[in-house]
Coordinates of C-alpha atoms in Angstrom, one line a residue:
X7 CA 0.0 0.0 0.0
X8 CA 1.2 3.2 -0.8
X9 CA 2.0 5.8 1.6
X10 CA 2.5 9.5 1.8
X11 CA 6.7 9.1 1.9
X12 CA 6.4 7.1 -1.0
X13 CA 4.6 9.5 -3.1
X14 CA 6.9 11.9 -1.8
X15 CA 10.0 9.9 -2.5
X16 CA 8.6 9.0 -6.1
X17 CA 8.3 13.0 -6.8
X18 CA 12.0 13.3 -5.3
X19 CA 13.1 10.4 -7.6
X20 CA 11.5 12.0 -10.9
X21 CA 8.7 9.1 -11.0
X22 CA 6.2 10.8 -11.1
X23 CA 5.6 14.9 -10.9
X24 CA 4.0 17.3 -8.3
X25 CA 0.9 17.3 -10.3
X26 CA 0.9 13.7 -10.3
X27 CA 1.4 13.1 -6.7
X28 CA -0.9 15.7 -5.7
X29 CA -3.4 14.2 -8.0
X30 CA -2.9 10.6 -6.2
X31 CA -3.6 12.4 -2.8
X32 CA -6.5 13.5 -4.0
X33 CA -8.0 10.2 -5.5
X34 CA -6.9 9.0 -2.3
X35 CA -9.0 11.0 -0.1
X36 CA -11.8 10.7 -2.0
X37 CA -11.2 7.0 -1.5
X38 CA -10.8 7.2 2.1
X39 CA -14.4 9.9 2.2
X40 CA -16.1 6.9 0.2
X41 CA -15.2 4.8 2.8
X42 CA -15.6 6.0 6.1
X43 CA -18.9 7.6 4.3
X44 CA -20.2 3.9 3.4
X45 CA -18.9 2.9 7.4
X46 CA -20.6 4.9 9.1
X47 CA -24.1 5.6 6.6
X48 CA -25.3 1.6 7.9
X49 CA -23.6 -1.1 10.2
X50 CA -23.5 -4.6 8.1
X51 CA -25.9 -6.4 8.3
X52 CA -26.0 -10.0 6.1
X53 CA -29.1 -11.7 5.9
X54 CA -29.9 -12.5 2.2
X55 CA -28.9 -12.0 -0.9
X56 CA -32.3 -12.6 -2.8
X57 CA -35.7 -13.7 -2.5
X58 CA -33.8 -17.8 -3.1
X59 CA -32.2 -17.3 0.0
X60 CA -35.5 -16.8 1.7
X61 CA -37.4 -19.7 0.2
X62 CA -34.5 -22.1 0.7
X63 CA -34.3 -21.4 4.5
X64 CA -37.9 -22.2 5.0
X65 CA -37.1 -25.6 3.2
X66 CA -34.5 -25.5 5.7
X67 CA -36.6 -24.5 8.8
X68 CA -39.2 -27.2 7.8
X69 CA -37.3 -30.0 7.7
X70 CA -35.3 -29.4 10.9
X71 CA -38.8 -29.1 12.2
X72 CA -40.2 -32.9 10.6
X73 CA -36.5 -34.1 11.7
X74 CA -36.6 -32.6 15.6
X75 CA -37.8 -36.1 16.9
X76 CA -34.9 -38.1 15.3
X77 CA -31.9 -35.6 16.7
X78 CA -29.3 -37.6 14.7
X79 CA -30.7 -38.0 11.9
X80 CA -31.2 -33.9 12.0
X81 CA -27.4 -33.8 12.7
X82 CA -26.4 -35.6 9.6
X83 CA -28.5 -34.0 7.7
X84 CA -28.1 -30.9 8.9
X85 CA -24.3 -30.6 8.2
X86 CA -24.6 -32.5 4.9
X87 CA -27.1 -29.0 4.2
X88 CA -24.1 -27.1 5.7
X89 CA -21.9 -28.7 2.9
X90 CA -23.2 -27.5 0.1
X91 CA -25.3 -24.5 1.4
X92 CA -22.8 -22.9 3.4
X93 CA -19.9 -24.4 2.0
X94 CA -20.6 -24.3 -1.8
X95 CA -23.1 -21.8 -2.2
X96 CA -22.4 -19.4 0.2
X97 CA -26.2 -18.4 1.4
X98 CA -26.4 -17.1 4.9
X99 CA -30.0 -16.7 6.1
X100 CA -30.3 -20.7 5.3
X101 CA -27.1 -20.9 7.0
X102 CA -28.0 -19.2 10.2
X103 CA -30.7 -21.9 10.0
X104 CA -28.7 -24.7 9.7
X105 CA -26.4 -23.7 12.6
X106 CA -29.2 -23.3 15.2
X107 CA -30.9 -26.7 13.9
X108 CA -27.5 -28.2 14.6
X109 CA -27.4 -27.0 18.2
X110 CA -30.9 -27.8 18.9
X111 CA -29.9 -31.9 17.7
X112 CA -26.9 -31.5 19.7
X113 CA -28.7 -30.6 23.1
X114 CA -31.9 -33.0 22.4
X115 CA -28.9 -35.8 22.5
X116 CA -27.0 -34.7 25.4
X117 CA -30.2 -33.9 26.9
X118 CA -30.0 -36.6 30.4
X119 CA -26.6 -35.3 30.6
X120 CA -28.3 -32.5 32.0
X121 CA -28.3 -28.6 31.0
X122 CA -24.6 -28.4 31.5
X123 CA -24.0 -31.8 29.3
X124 CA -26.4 -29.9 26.7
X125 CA -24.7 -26.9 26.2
X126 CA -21.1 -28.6 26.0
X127 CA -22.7 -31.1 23.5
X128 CA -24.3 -28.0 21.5
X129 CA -20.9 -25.9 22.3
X130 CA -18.8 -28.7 20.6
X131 CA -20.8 -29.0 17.4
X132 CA -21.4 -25.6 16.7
X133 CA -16.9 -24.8 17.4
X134 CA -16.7 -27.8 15.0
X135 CA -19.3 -25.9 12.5
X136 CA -17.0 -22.4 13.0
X137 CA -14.0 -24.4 12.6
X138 CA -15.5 -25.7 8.9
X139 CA -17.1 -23.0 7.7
X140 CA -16.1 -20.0 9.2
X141 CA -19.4 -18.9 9.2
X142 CA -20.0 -15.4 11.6
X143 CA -23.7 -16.2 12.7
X144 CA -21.7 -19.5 14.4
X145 CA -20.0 -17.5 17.0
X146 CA -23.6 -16.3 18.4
X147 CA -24.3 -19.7 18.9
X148 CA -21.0 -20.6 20.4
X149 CA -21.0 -17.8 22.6
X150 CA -24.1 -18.4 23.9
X151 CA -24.0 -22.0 24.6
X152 CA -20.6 -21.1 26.3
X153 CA -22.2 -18.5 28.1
X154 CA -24.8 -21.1 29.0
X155 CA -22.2 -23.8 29.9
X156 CA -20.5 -21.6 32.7
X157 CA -23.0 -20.4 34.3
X158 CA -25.0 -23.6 34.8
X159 CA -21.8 -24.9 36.1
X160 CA -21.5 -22.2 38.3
X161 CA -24.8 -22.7 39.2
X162 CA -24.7 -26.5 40.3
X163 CA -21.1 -26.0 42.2
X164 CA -22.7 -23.1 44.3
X165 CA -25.9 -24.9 44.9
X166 CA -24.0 -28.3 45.5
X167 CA -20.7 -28.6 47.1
X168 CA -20.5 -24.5 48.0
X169 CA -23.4 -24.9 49.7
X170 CA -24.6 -21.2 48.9
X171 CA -28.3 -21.0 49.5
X172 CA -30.6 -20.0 46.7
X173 CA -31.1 -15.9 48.2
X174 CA -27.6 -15.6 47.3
X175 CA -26.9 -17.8 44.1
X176 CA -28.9 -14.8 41.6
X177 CA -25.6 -12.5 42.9
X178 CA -23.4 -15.1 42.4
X179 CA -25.0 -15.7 38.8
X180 CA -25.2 -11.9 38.2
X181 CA -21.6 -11.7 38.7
X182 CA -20.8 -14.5 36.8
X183 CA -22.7 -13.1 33.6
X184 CA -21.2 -10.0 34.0
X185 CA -17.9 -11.4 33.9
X186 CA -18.7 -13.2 30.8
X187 CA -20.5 -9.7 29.2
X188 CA -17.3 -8.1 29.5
X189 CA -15.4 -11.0 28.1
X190 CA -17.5 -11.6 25.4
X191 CA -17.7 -7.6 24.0
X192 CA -13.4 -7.6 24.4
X193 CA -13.6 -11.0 21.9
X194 CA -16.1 -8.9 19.6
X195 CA -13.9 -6.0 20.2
X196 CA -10.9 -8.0 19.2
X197 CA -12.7 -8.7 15.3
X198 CA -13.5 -5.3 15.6
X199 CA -10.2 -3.6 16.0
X200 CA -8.8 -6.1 13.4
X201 CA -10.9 -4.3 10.8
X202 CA -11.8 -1.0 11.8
X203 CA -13.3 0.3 8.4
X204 CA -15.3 -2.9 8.4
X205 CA -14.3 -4.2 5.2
X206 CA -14.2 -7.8 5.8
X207 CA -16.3 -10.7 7.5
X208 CA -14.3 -9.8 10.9
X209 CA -16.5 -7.3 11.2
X210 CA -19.7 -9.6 11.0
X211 CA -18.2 -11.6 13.5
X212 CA -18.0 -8.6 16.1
X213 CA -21.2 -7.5 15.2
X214 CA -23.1 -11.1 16.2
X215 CA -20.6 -10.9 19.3
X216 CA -21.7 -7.8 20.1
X217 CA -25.7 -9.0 20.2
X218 CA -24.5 -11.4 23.4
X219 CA -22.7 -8.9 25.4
X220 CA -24.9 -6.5 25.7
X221 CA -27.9 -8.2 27.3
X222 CA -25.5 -9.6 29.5
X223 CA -23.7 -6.6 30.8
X224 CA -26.8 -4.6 30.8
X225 CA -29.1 -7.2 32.8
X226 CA -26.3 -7.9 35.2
X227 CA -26.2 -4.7 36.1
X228 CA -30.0 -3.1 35.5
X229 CA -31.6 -6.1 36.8
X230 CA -31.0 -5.5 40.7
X231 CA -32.1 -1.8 40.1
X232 CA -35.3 -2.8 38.5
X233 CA -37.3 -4.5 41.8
X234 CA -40.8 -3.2 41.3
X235 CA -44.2 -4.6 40.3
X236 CA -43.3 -4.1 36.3
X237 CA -40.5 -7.1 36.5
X238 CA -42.6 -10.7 37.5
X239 CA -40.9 -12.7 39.9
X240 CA -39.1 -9.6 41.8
X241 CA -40.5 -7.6 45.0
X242 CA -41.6 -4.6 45.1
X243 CA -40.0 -2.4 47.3
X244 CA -42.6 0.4 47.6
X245 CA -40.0 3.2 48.7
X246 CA -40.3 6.3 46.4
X247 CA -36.3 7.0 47.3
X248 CA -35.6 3.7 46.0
X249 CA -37.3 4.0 43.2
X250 CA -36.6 7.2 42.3
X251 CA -32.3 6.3 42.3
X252 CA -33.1 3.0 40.6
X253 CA -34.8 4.7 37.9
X254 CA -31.2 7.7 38.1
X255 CA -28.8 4.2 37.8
X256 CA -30.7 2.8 34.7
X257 CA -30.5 6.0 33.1
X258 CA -26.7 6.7 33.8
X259 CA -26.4 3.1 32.5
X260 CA -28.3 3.4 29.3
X261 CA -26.4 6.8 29.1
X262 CA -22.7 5.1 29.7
X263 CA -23.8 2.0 27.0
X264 CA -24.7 4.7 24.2
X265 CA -21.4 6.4 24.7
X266 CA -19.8 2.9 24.5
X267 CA -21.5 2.3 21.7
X268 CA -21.0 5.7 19.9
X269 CA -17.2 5.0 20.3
X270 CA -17.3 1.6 19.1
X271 CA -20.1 2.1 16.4
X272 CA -22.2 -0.3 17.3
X273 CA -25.7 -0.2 17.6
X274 CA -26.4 -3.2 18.7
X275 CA -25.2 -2.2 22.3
X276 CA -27.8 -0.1 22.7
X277 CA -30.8 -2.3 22.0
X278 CA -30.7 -4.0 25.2
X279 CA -30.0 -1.0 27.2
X280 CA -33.1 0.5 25.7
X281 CA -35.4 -2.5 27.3
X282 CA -34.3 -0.7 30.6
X283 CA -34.7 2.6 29.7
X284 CA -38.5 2.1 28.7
X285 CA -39.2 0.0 31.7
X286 CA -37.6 2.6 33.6
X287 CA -39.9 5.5 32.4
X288 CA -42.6 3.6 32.3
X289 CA -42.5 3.0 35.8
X290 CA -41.7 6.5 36.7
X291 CA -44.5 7.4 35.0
X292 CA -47.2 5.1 36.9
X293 CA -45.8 6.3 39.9
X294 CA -45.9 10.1 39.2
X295 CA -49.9 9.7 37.2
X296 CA -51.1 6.9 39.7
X297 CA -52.2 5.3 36.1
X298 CA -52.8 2.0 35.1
X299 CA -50.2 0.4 33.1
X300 CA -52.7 1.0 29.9
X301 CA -52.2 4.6 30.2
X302 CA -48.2 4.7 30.6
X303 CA -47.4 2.5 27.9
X304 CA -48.0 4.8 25.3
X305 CA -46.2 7.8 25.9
X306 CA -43.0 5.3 26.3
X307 CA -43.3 3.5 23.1
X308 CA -44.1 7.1 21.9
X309 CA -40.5 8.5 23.8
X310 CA -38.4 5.1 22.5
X311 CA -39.4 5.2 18.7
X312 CA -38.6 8.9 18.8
X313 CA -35.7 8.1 20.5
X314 CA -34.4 5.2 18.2
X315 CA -35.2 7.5 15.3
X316 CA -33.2 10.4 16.3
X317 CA -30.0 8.1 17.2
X318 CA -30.6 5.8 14.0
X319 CA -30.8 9.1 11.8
X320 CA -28.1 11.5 13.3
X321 CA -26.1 8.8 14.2
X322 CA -23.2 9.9 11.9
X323 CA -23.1 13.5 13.3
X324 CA -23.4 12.4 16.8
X325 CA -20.4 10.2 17.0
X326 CA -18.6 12.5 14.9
X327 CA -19.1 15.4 17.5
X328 CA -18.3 12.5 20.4
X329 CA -15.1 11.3 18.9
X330 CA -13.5 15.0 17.8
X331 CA -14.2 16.1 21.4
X332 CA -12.2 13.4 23.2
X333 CA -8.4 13.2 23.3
X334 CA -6.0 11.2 21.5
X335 CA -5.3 10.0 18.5
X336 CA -3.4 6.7 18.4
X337 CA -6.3 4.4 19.8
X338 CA -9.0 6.4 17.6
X339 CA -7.2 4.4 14.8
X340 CA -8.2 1.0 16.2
X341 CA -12.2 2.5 15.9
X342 CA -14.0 3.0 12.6
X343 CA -13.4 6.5 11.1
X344 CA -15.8 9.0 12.1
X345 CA -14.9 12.4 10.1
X346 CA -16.0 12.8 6.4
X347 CA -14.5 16.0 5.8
X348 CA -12.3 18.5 7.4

């Protein structure tokens, strides 16, 4: 690739002239524009290629559905599809399929192993499916079957030989999927940094990664806050004050995620955060109106979609503003590029 002391040298050498090398500059920014331009206009997204792709993944989707009661058979067939759909012809959405239909066999067999021998039998197919095809969708999977695996390991050692009693295993549990959150978003951070203008499937990769990290760092941490009637299965506490900074701690949450995710430019952080924020409102709302939930829920999916709008629309001039305003330059080059123009 050529760099600026090249051009430079080529002028000094008689190569090429002035005018030439200020001409390549040029074509090179422009280049560069084009780029950053089609970065940061749309976060990849690969589904389909056509209307075939569709109609051969609900082929795909039926027969793993006829073949659910016979899990091996699903298996074989299942990867001979992967063969020659994901191998040969390349088609994702019928891909994605195939991946989650190979999981599903691998957990109905391990299945009196228990839920840990279930998501290390699913784990180990879908690694072997990643290993063949290097397919992005597949890290989802193996993420979350990981994910899975650990924590219902952690799960049985604190309720069996630890001993810890069952008020104090959802800490121990929030803790745990917190821990894996954060390891899961530096993994998608590590495809990310690898390709920073997103040019390759690296970036697909992170972007799927990034889809399992955020639920789990955000419900780690939002969960706790959130005790009140509007979550099932948690009590309410009934104390205005505690309400009230519950409410302050999802915000500053949801607030710290977007930030995160301006930086990183991903979207896909956000989504999760977002859950929070609604419930959040809504809440806040029903206390403030005395309302029924009918009457609350409105005005938040009114305050979200404007809210998802704005970001998904100014998106580019947001984290454009964001990035020029914080300091440093070297690790702004391991993020995608954020300035069209000077």
């Amino acid at each position: 690739m050529l760099r600026a002391e090249d051009i430079a040298e080529a002028v000094k050498t008689g190569v090429i002239s002035q005018d030439q090398a200020s001409a390549l500059e040029g074509i090179a920014v422009a280049r560069h524009r084009a780029r950053v331009f089609a970065v940061g206009r749309e976060e990849r997204f690969r589904l389909m290629g056509g209307f075939n792709d569709f109609f051969i993944a609900i082929g795909v989707l039926l027969l793993g559905i006829a073949l659910g009661s016979w899990p091996v058979v699903g298996l074989v067939a299942m990867w001979g599809l992967a063969e020659y759909l994901t191998g040969k012809l390349k088609l994702v959405a019928p891909s994605i399929l195939i991946v989650a239909m190979l999981a599903i066999c691998a957990a109905t067999l391990a299945t009196p192993l228990g839920a840990s021998g279930a998501f290390a039998a699913a784990l180990a197919v879908v690694a072997a499916h990643y290993w063949r095809f290097r397919l992005p969708f597949s890290l989802f999977v193996l993420a979350l079957t990981g994910v899975g695996l650990i924590l219902s390991l952690v799960s049985a050692v604190a309720t069996g030989p630890m001993g810890i009693g069952e008020a104090n295993v959802g800490s121990l549990m929030r803790g745990a999927a917190l821990l894996l959150g954060i390891g899961v978003f530096a993994w998608a951070m590590s495809f990310d940094m690898s390709d920073p203008e997103r040019l390759t499937l690296r970036a697909d990769c992170g972007f799927w990664l990034h889809l399992i990290a955020a639920p789990l760092i955000v419900h780690s941490l939002a969960g706790p806050l959130m005790s009140h009637p509007m979550w099932p299965g948690m009590r309410a506490t009934g104390a205005g004050e505690v309400t009230g900074s519950a409410v302050a701690m999802v915000v500053l949450l949801v607030l710290a995620m977007s930030v995160i995710a301006l930086i990183v430019d991903r979207r896909a952080l956000l989504v999760a955060g977002l859950g929070y924020l609604g419930s959040a409102l809504a809440y806040t709302l029903s206390k403030l109106a005395g309302a029924t939930p009918s009457y609350y829920l409105l005005p938040t999916l009114l305050f979200l979609g404007v809210l998802i709008i704005v970001l998904g629309v100014g998106w580019r001039h947001i984290r454009s503003v964001l990035m020029s305003a914080l300091s440093g330059d070297a690790w702004k080059r391991l993020v995608p590029p954020y300035v069209l123009s000077e």
